[in-house]
């Protein structure tokens, strides 16, 4: 996302607690460096927020807890400016609970001597989709800041404007992720059904995703599930567990019965209990196959070997 913003003509200041991520991003940006733009890094969120030349912060964070920590650091830094104050827009592209989005909007708006606005802009896209500018952003929050956010994000893909209700974008994102998780479970059960009848599961999935289920989710996850290929692919099982849990919390808050959601929560909990949280979130398919009496040990071994190789490569890169 930072590379896209730079390519769109903006100077960027990077922060990530993983210095390797900052280094890699800066290196990518450096390949297309422009004399009229700068690429810098900050040592902390507080430093980033306090900089006079930073008027917009775009965050992409893993969960509610980290979003709260980052927002607290950001707001504390702005409060520390005292009467000097500043105008700042915080665009949070993270998948968080609707309740937290509402709370963060209020906390941002309540900063004295400043005009700090929180905008929700969760996104449908894996990292490669963002790079290819194929992302879909669900943007919601105060009108003026929302229009600003849309102008920044629109070149990266598609914008869906959900108006001034700041939690609306997060509700829409959770709707989508719930449907993806439900699709993974349905595909997984179907593949076991085929295999237990002696029918080639990959052939069945190819038939389905080239005919009546010819769509992105069924093609992508259908291939992963039918081939039992659950190597890390940009969305870990731990994050899938987080998202179905967020849906469950929001559903209880608004008294919405979602019976199948309970199945998904149990499925992701069971996969985590078996130590599979670092695999792709489609790896719940292995649990479904095990429940059907199928042997997935060779597939587990292969996936964990690929996971270890990826982790070792990342560790080696970090030491450079």
PDB file of C-alpha atoms in Angstrom:
ATOM      1  CA  UNK A   1       0.000   0.000   0.000  1.00  0.00           C
ATOM      2  CA  UNK A   2       2.860   2.374   0.804  1.00  0.00           C
ATOM      3  CA  UNK A   3       4.405   1.644  -2.592  1.00  0.00           C
ATOM      4  CA  UNK A   4       1.102   2.425  -4.305  1.00  0.00           C
ATOM      5  CA  UNK A   5       0.787   5.733  -2.452  1.00  0.00           C
ATOM      6  CA  UNK A   6       4.323   6.680  -3.418  1.00  0.00           C
ATOM      7  CA  UNK A   7       3.677   5.787  -7.052  1.00  0.00           C
ATOM      8  CA  UNK A   8       0.578   7.973  -6.891  1.00  0.00           C
ATOM      9  CA  UNK A   9       2.697  11.002  -6.016  1.00  0.00           C
ATOM     10  CA  UNK A  10       2.742  11.073  -2.204  1.00  0.00           C
ATOM     11  CA  UNK A  11       5.764  11.233   0.078  1.00  0.00           C
ATOM     12  CA  UNK A  12       5.595   8.515   2.729  1.00  0.00           C
ATOM     13  CA  UNK A  13       6.829   7.972   6.269  1.00  0.00           C
ATOM     14  CA  UNK A  14       6.923   4.282   7.234  1.00  0.00           C
ATOM     15  CA  UNK A  15       6.506   2.603  10.599  1.00  0.00           C
ATOM     16  CA  UNK A  16       6.294  -1.058  11.542  1.00  0.00           C
ATOM     17  CA  UNK A  17       7.645  -2.767  14.672  1.00  0.00           C
ATOM     18  CA  UNK A  18       9.137  -5.288  12.241  1.00  0.00           C
ATOM     19  CA  UNK A  19      12.076  -3.290  10.903  1.00  0.00           C
ATOM     20  CA  UNK A  20      12.512  -5.846   8.120  1.00  0.00           C
ATOM     21  CA  UNK A  21       9.106  -4.886   6.738  1.00  0.00           C
ATOM     22  CA  UNK A  22      10.097  -1.215   6.730  1.00  0.00           C
ATOM     23  CA  UNK A  23      13.411  -2.025   5.074  1.00  0.00           C
ATOM     24  CA  UNK A  24      11.780  -4.140   2.371  1.00  0.00           C
ATOM     25  CA  UNK A  25       9.105  -1.554   1.644  1.00  0.00           C
ATOM     26  CA  UNK A  26      11.640   1.254   1.458  1.00  0.00           C
ATOM     27  CA  UNK A  27      13.728  -0.835  -0.929  1.00  0.00           C
ATOM     28  CA  UNK A  28      10.755  -1.437  -3.215  1.00  0.00           C
ATOM     29  CA  UNK A  29       9.901   2.252  -3.213  1.00  0.00           C
ATOM     30  CA  UNK A  30      13.539   3.112  -3.856  1.00  0.00           C
ATOM     31  CA  UNK A  31      13.374   1.315  -7.191  1.00  0.00           C
ATOM     32  CA  UNK A  32      10.958   3.985  -8.423  1.00  0.00           C
ATOM     33  CA  UNK A  33      12.369   6.944  -6.469  1.00  0.00           C
ATOM     34  CA  UNK A  34      11.396  10.445  -7.542  1.00  0.00           C
ATOM     35  CA  UNK A  35      13.287  13.635  -6.755  1.00  0.00           C
ATOM     36  CA  UNK A  36      10.086  15.439  -5.772  1.00  0.00           C
ATOM     37  CA  UNK A  37       9.075  12.835  -3.155  1.00  0.00           C
ATOM     38  CA  UNK A  38      10.614  11.468   0.026  1.00  0.00           C
ATOM     39  CA  UNK A  39      10.610   8.090   1.758  1.00  0.00           C
ATOM     40  CA  UNK A  40      11.404   8.144   5.465  1.00  0.00           C
ATOM     41  CA  UNK A  41      10.843   5.928   8.485  1.00  0.00           C
ATOM     42  CA  UNK A  42       9.640   6.712  11.985  1.00  0.00           C
ATOM     43  CA  UNK A  43      10.846   5.056  15.180  1.00  0.00           C
ATOM     44  CA  UNK A  44       7.354   4.903  16.699  1.00  0.00           C
ATOM     45  CA  UNK A  45       3.689   5.675  16.143  1.00  0.00           C
ATOM     46  CA  UNK A  46       4.096   8.670  18.435  1.00  0.00           C
ATOM     47  CA  UNK A  47       6.889  10.105  16.293  1.00  0.00           C
ATOM     48  CA  UNK A  48       4.806   9.558  13.174  1.00  0.00           C
ATOM     49  CA  UNK A  49       1.734  11.287  14.604  1.00  0.00           C
ATOM     50  CA  UNK A  50       3.651  14.246  16.001  1.00  0.00           C
ATOM     51  CA  UNK A  51       5.423  15.112  12.757  1.00  0.00           C
ATOM     52  CA  UNK A  52       4.237  18.423  11.339  1.00  0.00           C
ATOM     53  CA  UNK A  53       4.475  17.118   7.765  1.00  0.00           C
ATOM     54  CA  UNK A  54       2.181  14.130   8.427  1.00  0.00           C
ATOM     55  CA  UNK A  55      -1.496  14.925   7.895  1.00  0.00           C
ATOM     56  CA  UNK A  56      -2.761  11.444   7.068  1.00  0.00           C
ATOM     57  CA  UNK A  57      -1.965   8.119   8.703  1.00  0.00           C
ATOM     58  CA  UNK A  58      -2.987   4.867   6.994  1.00  0.00           C
ATOM     59  CA  UNK A  59      -2.865   1.810   9.241  1.00  0.00           C
ATOM     60  CA  UNK A  60      -3.217  -1.914   8.527  1.00  0.00           C
ATOM     61  CA  UNK A  61      -3.315  -3.837  11.812  1.00  0.00           C
ATOM     62  CA  UNK A  62      -4.045  -7.456  12.763  1.00  0.00           C
ATOM     63  CA  UNK A  63      -6.760  -7.150  15.410  1.00  0.00           C
ATOM     64  CA  UNK A  64      -8.748  -5.009  17.858  1.00  0.00           C
ATOM     65  CA  UNK A  65      -6.084  -5.062  20.567  1.00  0.00           C
ATOM     66  CA  UNK A  66      -3.337  -3.735  18.299  1.00  0.00           C
ATOM     67  CA  UNK A  67      -5.702  -1.168  16.767  1.00  0.00           C
ATOM     68  CA  UNK A  68      -6.430   0.158  20.261  1.00  0.00           C
ATOM     69  CA  UNK A  69      -2.741   0.303  21.187  1.00  0.00           C
ATOM     70  CA  UNK A  70      -1.762   2.105  18.002  1.00  0.00           C
ATOM     71  CA  UNK A  71      -4.656   4.557  18.279  1.00  0.00           C
ATOM     72  CA  UNK A  72      -3.799   5.296  21.908  1.00  0.00           C
ATOM     73  CA  UNK A  73      -0.182   6.008  20.991  1.00  0.00           C
ATOM     74  CA  UNK A  74      -1.269   8.177  18.081  1.00  0.00           C
ATOM     75  CA  UNK A  75      -3.754  10.200  20.131  1.00  0.00           C
ATOM     76  CA  UNK A  76      -1.366  10.590  23.066  1.00  0.00           C
ATOM     77  CA  UNK A  77       1.226  12.057  20.711  1.00  0.00           C
ATOM     78  CA  UNK A  78      -1.258  14.549  19.275  1.00  0.00           C
ATOM     79  CA  UNK A  79      -2.447  15.517  22.766  1.00  0.00           C
ATOM     80  CA  UNK A  80       1.175  16.090  23.673  1.00  0.00           C
ATOM     81  CA  UNK A  81       1.322  18.913  21.140  1.00  0.00           C
ATOM     82  CA  UNK A  82      -0.851  20.938  23.512  1.00  0.00           C
ATOM     83  CA  UNK A  83      -2.263  24.209  22.191  1.00  0.00           C
ATOM     84  CA  UNK A  84      -0.234  23.787  19.006  1.00  0.00           C
ATOM     85  CA  UNK A  85      -2.578  20.988  17.923  1.00  0.00           C
ATOM     86  CA  UNK A  86      -2.875  19.626  14.398  1.00  0.00           C
ATOM     87  CA  UNK A  87      -5.299  18.374  11.767  1.00  0.00           C
ATOM     88  CA  UNK A  88      -4.965  14.655  11.138  1.00  0.00           C
ATOM     89  CA  UNK A  89      -6.951  11.940   9.368  1.00  0.00           C
ATOM     90  CA  UNK A  90      -6.427   8.353  10.530  1.00  0.00           C
ATOM     91  CA  UNK A  91      -7.533   5.835   7.884  1.00  0.00           C
ATOM     92  CA  UNK A  92      -7.678   2.377   9.423  1.00  0.00           C
ATOM     93  CA  UNK A  93      -7.794  -0.424   6.841  1.00  0.00           C
ATOM     94  CA  UNK A  94      -7.885  -3.133   9.513  1.00  0.00           C
ATOM     95  CA  UNK A  95     -10.667  -5.654  10.061  1.00  0.00           C
ATOM     96  CA  UNK A  96     -11.923  -4.793  13.539  1.00  0.00           C
ATOM     97  CA  UNK A  97     -15.188  -4.965  15.452  1.00  0.00           C
ATOM     98  CA  UNK A  98     -17.932  -2.443  14.662  1.00  0.00           C
ATOM     99  CA  UNK A  99     -18.031  -1.525  18.347  1.00  0.00           C
ATOM    100  CA  UNK A 100     -14.339  -0.626  18.390  1.00  0.00           C
ATOM    101  CA  UNK A 101     -14.701   1.465  15.220  1.00  0.00           C
ATOM    102  CA  UNK A 102     -17.409   3.508  16.938  1.00  0.00           C
ATOM    103  CA  UNK A 103     -15.262   3.922  20.051  1.00  0.00           C
ATOM    104  CA  UNK A 104     -12.177   4.963  18.083  1.00  0.00           C
ATOM    105  CA  UNK A 105     -14.141   7.552  16.136  1.00  0.00           C
ATOM    106  CA  UNK A 106     -15.217   9.187  19.386  1.00  0.00           C
ATOM    107  CA  UNK A 107     -11.735   9.016  20.920  1.00  0.00           C
ATOM    108  CA  UNK A 108     -10.206  10.684  17.865  1.00  0.00           C
ATOM    109  CA  UNK A 109     -12.841  13.407  17.776  1.00  0.00           C
ATOM    110  CA  UNK A 110     -12.376  14.195  21.488  1.00  0.00           C
ATOM    111  CA  UNK A 111      -8.696  15.207  21.234  1.00  0.00           C
ATOM    112  CA  UNK A 112      -8.480  18.827  22.481  1.00  0.00           C
ATOM    113  CA  UNK A 113      -6.943  21.633  20.385  1.00  0.00           C
ATOM    114  CA  UNK A 114      -6.869  19.413  17.312  1.00  0.00           C
ATOM    115  CA  UNK A 115      -9.047  18.122  14.525  1.00  0.00           C
ATOM    116  CA  UNK A 116      -8.378  14.382  14.411  1.00  0.00           C
ATOM    117  CA  UNK A 117     -10.769  12.238  12.379  1.00  0.00           C
ATOM    118  CA  UNK A 118     -11.021   8.467  12.296  1.00  0.00           C
ATOM    119  CA  UNK A 119     -12.089   6.782   9.058  1.00  0.00           C
ATOM    120  CA  UNK A 120     -12.777   3.063   8.632  1.00  0.00           C
ATOM    121  CA  UNK A 121     -11.587   1.561   5.348  1.00  0.00           C
ATOM    122  CA  UNK A 122     -11.294  -2.225   5.689  1.00  0.00           C
ATOM    123  CA  UNK A 123     -10.228  -3.950   2.511  1.00  0.00           C
ATOM    124  CA  UNK A 124     -10.911  -7.093   0.522  1.00  0.00           C
ATOM    125  CA  UNK A 125      -7.525  -8.130  -0.911  1.00  0.00           C
ATOM    126  CA  UNK A 126      -4.537 -10.243  -0.094  1.00  0.00           C
ATOM    127  CA  UNK A 127      -1.169  -8.451  -0.233  1.00  0.00           C
ATOM    128  CA  UNK A 128      -0.643  -9.370  -3.890  1.00  0.00           C
ATOM    129  CA  UNK A 129      -4.083  -7.976  -4.741  1.00  0.00           C
ATOM    130  CA  UNK A 130      -3.199  -4.633  -3.156  1.00  0.00           C
ATOM    131  CA  UNK A 131       0.065  -4.567  -5.112  1.00  0.00           C
ATOM    132  CA  UNK A 132      -1.873  -5.216  -8.320  1.00  0.00           C
ATOM    133  CA  UNK A 133      -4.393  -2.464  -7.408  1.00  0.00           C
ATOM    134  CA  UNK A 134      -7.262  -4.929  -7.237  1.00  0.00           C
ATOM    135  CA  UNK A 135      -8.381  -4.043  -3.710  1.00  0.00           C
ATOM    136  CA  UNK A 136     -11.927  -3.204  -2.631  1.00  0.00           C
ATOM    137  CA  UNK A 137     -12.136  -0.657   0.193  1.00  0.00           C
ATOM    138  CA  UNK A 138     -15.278  -0.218   2.298  1.00  0.00           C
ATOM    139  CA  UNK A 139     -15.024   3.385   3.486  1.00  0.00           C
ATOM    140  CA  UNK A 140     -17.133   4.958   6.235  1.00  0.00           C
ATOM    141  CA  UNK A 141     -16.959   7.935   8.586  1.00  0.00           C
ATOM    142  CA  UNK A 142     -17.266  11.724   8.603  1.00  0.00           C
ATOM    143  CA  UNK A 143     -17.920  13.176   5.158  1.00  0.00           C
ATOM    144  CA  UNK A 144     -14.935  15.465   4.566  1.00  0.00           C
ATOM    145  CA  UNK A 145     -12.347  12.995   5.862  1.00  0.00           C
ATOM    146  CA  UNK A 146     -14.117  10.139   4.078  1.00  0.00           C
ATOM    147  CA  UNK A 147     -13.816  11.962   0.758  1.00  0.00           C
ATOM    148  CA  UNK A 148     -10.116  12.510   1.476  1.00  0.00           C
ATOM    149  CA  UNK A 149      -9.669   8.804   2.220  1.00  0.00           C
ATOM    150  CA  UNK A 150     -11.463   7.846  -0.979  1.00  0.00           C
ATOM    151  CA  UNK A 151      -9.165  10.059  -3.044  1.00  0.00           C
ATOM    152  CA  UNK A 152      -6.113   8.285  -1.587  1.00  0.00           C
ATOM    153  CA  UNK A 153      -7.451   4.749  -1.878  1.00  0.00           C
ATOM    154  CA  UNK A 154      -9.401   4.852  -5.155  1.00  0.00           C
ATOM    155  CA  UNK A 155      -6.325   4.379  -7.401  1.00  0.00           C
ATOM    156  CA  UNK A 156      -5.632   1.070  -5.626  1.00  0.00           C
ATOM    157  CA  UNK A 157      -8.850  -0.533  -6.813  1.00  0.00           C
ATOM    158  CA  UNK A 158     -12.507   0.021  -6.009  1.00  0.00           C
ATOM    159  CA  UNK A 159     -14.248   2.133  -3.369  1.00  0.00           C
ATOM    160  CA  UNK A 160     -17.562   1.255  -1.741  1.00  0.00           C
ATOM    161  CA  UNK A 161     -18.837   4.300   0.180  1.00  0.00           C
ATOM    162  CA  UNK A 162     -20.880   3.359   3.260  1.00  0.00           C
ATOM    163  CA  UNK A 163     -21.555   6.895   4.444  1.00  0.00           C
ATOM    164  CA  UNK A 164     -21.106   8.542   7.817  1.00  0.00           C
ATOM    165  CA  UNK A 165     -21.834   5.521  10.034  1.00  0.00           C
ATOM    166  CA  UNK A 166     -18.205   4.727  10.842  1.00  0.00           C
ATOM    167  CA  UNK A 167     -18.855   1.073  11.754  1.00  0.00           C
ATOM    168  CA  UNK A 168     -20.637   0.317   8.465  1.00  0.00           C
ATOM    169  CA  UNK A 169     -17.440  -0.478   6.581  1.00  0.00           C
ATOM    170  CA  UNK A 170     -16.400  -2.980   9.237  1.00  0.00           C
ATOM    171  CA  UNK A 171     -19.852  -4.577   9.252  1.00  0.00           C
ATOM    172  CA  UNK A 172     -19.616  -5.046   5.479  1.00  0.00           C
ATOM    173  CA  UNK A 173     -16.117  -6.524   5.774  1.00  0.00           C
ATOM    174  CA  UNK A 174     -17.248  -8.997   8.427  1.00  0.00           C
ATOM    175  CA  UNK A 175     -20.206  -9.995   6.240  1.00  0.00           C
ATOM    176  CA  UNK A 176     -17.765 -10.822   3.467  1.00  0.00           C
ATOM    177  CA  UNK A 177     -15.310 -12.716   5.646  1.00  0.00           C
ATOM    178  CA  UNK A 178     -18.113 -14.715   7.229  1.00  0.00           C
ATOM    179  CA  UNK A 179     -19.287 -15.776   3.767  1.00  0.00           C
ATOM    180  CA  UNK A 180     -15.746 -16.725   2.754  1.00  0.00           C
ATOM    181  CA  UNK A 181     -15.323 -18.850   5.893  1.00  0.00           C
ATOM    182  CA  UNK A 182     -18.708 -20.461   5.287  1.00  0.00           C
ATOM    183  CA  UNK A 183     -17.691 -21.192   1.699  1.00  0.00           C
ATOM    184  CA  UNK A 184     -14.435 -22.818   2.841  1.00  0.00           C
ATOM    185  CA  UNK A 185     -16.397 -25.063   5.201  1.00  0.00           C
ATOM    186  CA  UNK A 186     -18.939 -25.957   2.507  1.00  0.00           C
ATOM    187  CA  UNK A 187     -16.224 -26.711  -0.050  1.00  0.00           C
ATOM    188  CA  UNK A 188     -14.357 -28.811   2.528  1.00  0.00           C
ATOM    189  CA  UNK A 189     -17.408 -30.908   3.359  1.00  0.00           C
ATOM    190  CA  UNK A 190     -18.183 -31.365  -0.336  1.00  0.00           C
ATOM    191  CA  UNK A 191     -14.658 -32.567  -1.120  1.00  0.00           C
ATOM    192  CA  UNK A 192     -14.831 -35.144   1.681  1.00  0.00           C
ATOM    193  CA  UNK A 193     -18.250 -36.240   0.411  1.00  0.00           C
ATOM    194  CA  UNK A 194     -16.815 -36.804  -3.075  1.00  0.00           C
ATOM    195  CA  UNK A 195     -13.700 -38.595  -1.848  1.00  0.00           C
ATOM    196  CA  UNK A 196     -15.630 -40.929   0.443  1.00  0.00           C
ATOM    197  CA  UNK A 197     -17.648 -41.995  -2.612  1.00  0.00           C
ATOM    198  CA  UNK A 198     -14.489 -42.801  -4.531  1.00  0.00           C
ATOM    199  CA  UNK A 199     -14.730 -39.735  -6.783  1.00  0.00           C
ATOM    200  CA  UNK A 200     -11.683 -37.590  -7.516  1.00  0.00           C
ATOM    201  CA  UNK A 201     -12.123 -34.455  -5.434  1.00  0.00           C
ATOM    202  CA  UNK A 202      -9.953 -32.256  -7.670  1.00  0.00           C
ATOM    203  CA  UNK A 203     -11.978 -33.232 -10.732  1.00  0.00           C
ATOM    204  CA  UNK A 204     -15.226 -32.436  -8.907  1.00  0.00           C
ATOM    205  CA  UNK A 205     -13.915 -29.051  -7.795  1.00  0.00           C
ATOM    206  CA  UNK A 206     -12.702 -28.196 -11.290  1.00  0.00           C
ATOM    207  CA  UNK A 207     -16.174 -29.041 -12.610  1.00  0.00           C
ATOM    208  CA  UNK A 208     -17.875 -26.873  -9.987  1.00  0.00           C
ATOM    209  CA  UNK A 209     -15.637 -23.808 -10.262  1.00  0.00           C
ATOM    210  CA  UNK A 210     -15.814 -23.793 -14.043  1.00  0.00           C
ATOM    211  CA  UNK A 211     -19.599 -24.128 -14.189  1.00  0.00           C
ATOM    212  CA  UNK A 212     -22.138 -23.240 -11.504  1.00  0.00           C
ATOM    213  CA  UNK A 213     -19.552 -21.856  -9.038  1.00  0.00           C
ATOM    214  CA  UNK A 214     -17.362 -19.940 -11.479  1.00  0.00           C
ATOM    215  CA  UNK A 215     -16.303 -17.176  -9.079  1.00  0.00           C
ATOM    216  CA  UNK A 216     -13.206 -15.875  -7.304  1.00  0.00           C
ATOM    217  CA  UNK A 217     -13.755 -17.470  -3.885  1.00  0.00           C
ATOM    218  CA  UNK A 218     -14.709 -20.909  -5.183  1.00  0.00           C
ATOM    219  CA  UNK A 219     -11.839 -20.910  -7.649  1.00  0.00           C
ATOM    220  CA  UNK A 220      -9.192 -19.818  -5.150  1.00  0.00           C
ATOM    221  CA  UNK A 221     -10.269 -21.738  -2.071  1.00  0.00           C
ATOM    222  CA  UNK A 222     -11.679 -24.607  -4.102  1.00  0.00           C
ATOM    223  CA  UNK A 223      -8.204 -25.216  -5.482  1.00  0.00           C
ATOM    224  CA  UNK A 224      -6.575 -24.947  -2.047  1.00  0.00           C
ATOM    225  CA  UNK A 225      -9.055 -27.306  -0.408  1.00  0.00           C
ATOM    226  CA  UNK A 226      -9.206 -29.897  -3.184  1.00  0.00           C
ATOM    227  CA  UNK A 227      -5.385 -29.999  -3.414  1.00  0.00           C
ATOM    228  CA  UNK A 228      -4.957 -29.726   0.366  1.00  0.00           C
ATOM    229  CA  UNK A 229      -2.588 -26.850  -0.231  1.00  0.00           C
ATOM    230  CA  UNK A 230      -2.746 -24.705   2.905  1.00  0.00           C
ATOM    231  CA  UNK A 231       0.686 -23.095   2.907  1.00  0.00           C
ATOM    232  CA  UNK A 232       0.603 -19.497   4.230  1.00  0.00           C
ATOM    233  CA  UNK A 233      -0.931 -17.336   1.540  1.00  0.00           C
ATOM    234  CA  UNK A 234      -1.487 -13.939   3.101  1.00  0.00           C
ATOM    235  CA  UNK A 235      -4.347 -14.745   5.497  1.00  0.00           C
ATOM    236  CA  UNK A 236      -3.474 -17.017   8.381  1.00  0.00           C
ATOM    237  CA  UNK A 237      -5.901 -19.341  10.121  1.00  0.00           C
ATOM    238  CA  UNK A 238      -5.385 -17.325  13.314  1.00  0.00           C
ATOM    239  CA  UNK A 239      -6.824 -14.285  11.529  1.00  0.00           C
ATOM    240  CA  UNK A 240      -9.755 -16.359  10.297  1.00  0.00           C
ATOM    241  CA  UNK A 241     -10.458 -17.351  13.888  1.00  0.00           C
ATOM    242  CA  UNK A 242     -10.266 -13.693  14.869  1.00  0.00           C
ATOM    243  CA  UNK A 243     -12.779 -12.681  12.215  1.00  0.00           C
ATOM    244  CA  UNK A 244     -15.401 -15.341  12.934  1.00  0.00           C
ATOM    245  CA  UNK A 245     -15.058 -14.397  16.602  1.00  0.00           C
ATOM    246  CA  UNK A 246     -15.671 -10.734  15.718  1.00  0.00           C
ATOM    247  CA  UNK A 247     -18.796 -11.728  13.792  1.00  0.00           C
ATOM    248  CA  UNK A 248     -19.970 -13.767  16.766  1.00  0.00           C
ATOM    249  CA  UNK A 249     -19.436 -10.876  19.187  1.00  0.00           C
ATOM    250  CA  UNK A 250     -21.230  -8.410  16.914  1.00  0.00           C
ATOM    251  CA  UNK A 251     -24.100 -10.826  16.323  1.00  0.00           C
ATOM    252  CA  UNK A 252     -24.601 -11.283  20.058  1.00  0.00           C
ATOM    253  CA  UNK A 253     -24.419  -7.535  20.602  1.00  0.00           C
ATOM    254  CA  UNK A 254     -27.231  -6.970  18.106  1.00  0.00           C
ATOM    255  CA  UNK A 255     -29.158 -10.184  18.926  1.00  0.00           C
ATOM    256  CA  UNK A 256     -28.745 -11.786  15.508  1.00  0.00           C
ATOM    257  CA  UNK A 257     -29.036 -15.599  15.506  1.00  0.00           C
ATOM    258  CA  UNK A 258     -26.436 -17.168  13.182  1.00  0.00           C
ATOM    259  CA  UNK A 259     -26.481 -20.936  13.786  1.00  0.00           C
ATOM    260  CA  UNK A 260     -23.857 -21.839  11.183  1.00  0.00           C
ATOM    261  CA  UNK A 261     -21.500 -19.283  12.704  1.00  0.00           C
ATOM    262  CA  UNK A 262     -21.220 -21.545  15.759  1.00  0.00           C
ATOM    263  CA  UNK A 263     -19.979 -24.344  13.498  1.00  0.00           C
ATOM    264  CA  UNK A 264     -17.290 -22.063  12.070  1.00  0.00           C
ATOM    265  CA  UNK A 265     -16.165 -20.835  15.493  1.00  0.00           C
ATOM    266  CA  UNK A 266     -15.798 -24.429  16.685  1.00  0.00           C
ATOM    267  CA  UNK A 267     -14.001 -25.425  13.486  1.00  0.00           C
ATOM    268  CA  UNK A 268     -11.398 -22.658  13.813  1.00  0.00           C
ATOM    269  CA  UNK A 269     -10.999 -23.309  17.534  1.00  0.00           C
ATOM    270  CA  UNK A 270     -10.311 -26.994  16.849  1.00  0.00           C
ATOM    271  CA  UNK A 271      -7.760 -26.158  14.155  1.00  0.00           C
ATOM    272  CA  UNK A 272      -5.941 -23.817  16.539  1.00  0.00           C
ATOM    273  CA  UNK A 273      -5.961 -26.509  19.221  1.00  0.00           C
ATOM    274  CA  UNK A 274      -4.105 -28.753  16.746  1.00  0.00           C
ATOM    275  CA  UNK A 275      -1.428 -26.124  16.172  1.00  0.00           C
ATOM    276  CA  UNK A 276      -2.503 -25.100  12.670  1.00  0.00           C
ATOM    277  CA  UNK A 277      -2.966 -21.371  13.291  1.00  0.00           C
ATOM    278  CA  UNK A 278      -0.026 -20.343  11.070  1.00  0.00           C
ATOM    279  CA  UNK A 279      -1.349 -22.180   8.010  1.00  0.00           C
ATOM    280  CA  UNK A 280      -3.753 -20.538   5.577  1.00  0.00           C
ATOM    281  CA  UNK A 281      -7.272 -20.165   7.000  1.00  0.00           C
ATOM    282  CA  UNK A 282      -8.499 -22.726   4.470  1.00  0.00           C
ATOM    283  CA  UNK A 283      -6.680 -25.343   6.591  1.00  0.00           C
ATOM    284  CA  UNK A 284      -9.898 -26.012   8.490  1.00  0.00           C
ATOM    285  CA  UNK A 285     -10.470 -28.357   5.543  1.00  0.00           C
ATOM    286  CA  UNK A 286      -7.985 -30.742   7.142  1.00  0.00           C
ATOM    287  CA  UNK A 287     -10.198 -30.942  10.238  1.00  0.00           C
ATOM    288  CA  UNK A 288     -13.225 -31.663   8.051  1.00  0.00           C
ATOM    289  CA  UNK A 289     -11.333 -34.463   6.289  1.00  0.00           C
ATOM    290  CA  UNK A 290     -10.207 -35.926   9.623  1.00  0.00           C
ATOM    291  CA  UNK A 291     -13.801 -35.881  10.887  1.00  0.00           C
ATOM    292  CA  UNK A 292     -14.709 -37.899   7.792  1.00  0.00           C
ATOM    293  CA  UNK A 293     -12.125 -40.533   8.642  1.00  0.00           C
ATOM    294  CA  UNK A 294      -9.605 -39.548   5.962  1.00  0.00           C
ATOM    295  CA  UNK A 295      -5.851 -39.660   6.504  1.00  0.00           C
ATOM    296  CA  UNK A 296      -4.378 -36.158   6.108  1.00  0.00           C
ATOM    297  CA  UNK A 297      -1.021 -36.805   7.769  1.00  0.00           C
ATOM    298  CA  UNK A 298       0.990 -36.674   4.500  1.00  0.00           C
ATOM    299  CA  UNK A 299      -0.754 -33.407   3.627  1.00  0.00           C
ATOM    300  CA  UNK A 300      -0.094 -31.978   7.080  1.00  0.00           C
ATOM    301  CA  UNK A 301       3.575 -32.906   6.828  1.00  0.00           C
ATOM    302  CA  UNK A 302       3.892 -31.260   3.416  1.00  0.00           C
ATOM    303  CA  UNK A 303       2.146 -28.065   4.518  1.00  0.00           C
ATOM    304  CA  UNK A 304       4.202 -27.710   7.680  1.00  0.00           C
ATOM    305  CA  UNK A 305       7.415 -28.296   5.725  1.00  0.00           C
ATOM    306  CA  UNK A 306       6.417 -25.439   3.422  1.00  0.00           C
ATOM    307  CA  UNK A 307       5.547 -23.304   6.448  1.00  0.00           C
ATOM    308  CA  UNK A 308       8.920 -23.957   8.092  1.00  0.00           C
ATOM    309  CA  UNK A 309      10.740 -23.175   4.862  1.00  0.00           C
ATOM    310  CA  UNK A 310       8.900 -19.850   4.608  1.00  0.00           C
ATOM    311  CA  UNK A 311       9.663 -19.014   8.243  1.00  0.00           C
ATOM    312  CA  UNK A 312      13.354 -19.874   7.835  1.00  0.00           C
ATOM    313  CA  UNK A 313      13.593 -17.752   4.703  1.00  0.00           C
ATOM    314  CA  UNK A 314      11.985 -14.817   6.530  1.00  0.00           C
ATOM    315  CA  UNK A 315      14.350 -15.236   9.484  1.00  0.00           C
ATOM    316  CA  UNK A 316      17.370 -15.340   7.178  1.00  0.00           C
ATOM    317  CA  UNK A 317      16.184 -12.197   5.410  1.00  0.00           C
ATOM    318  CA  UNK A 318      15.752 -10.399   8.724  1.00  0.00           C
ATOM    319  CA  UNK A 319      19.388 -11.106   9.658  1.00  0.00           C
ATOM    320  CA  UNK A 320      20.704  -9.404   6.524  1.00  0.00           C
TER     321      UNK A 320
END
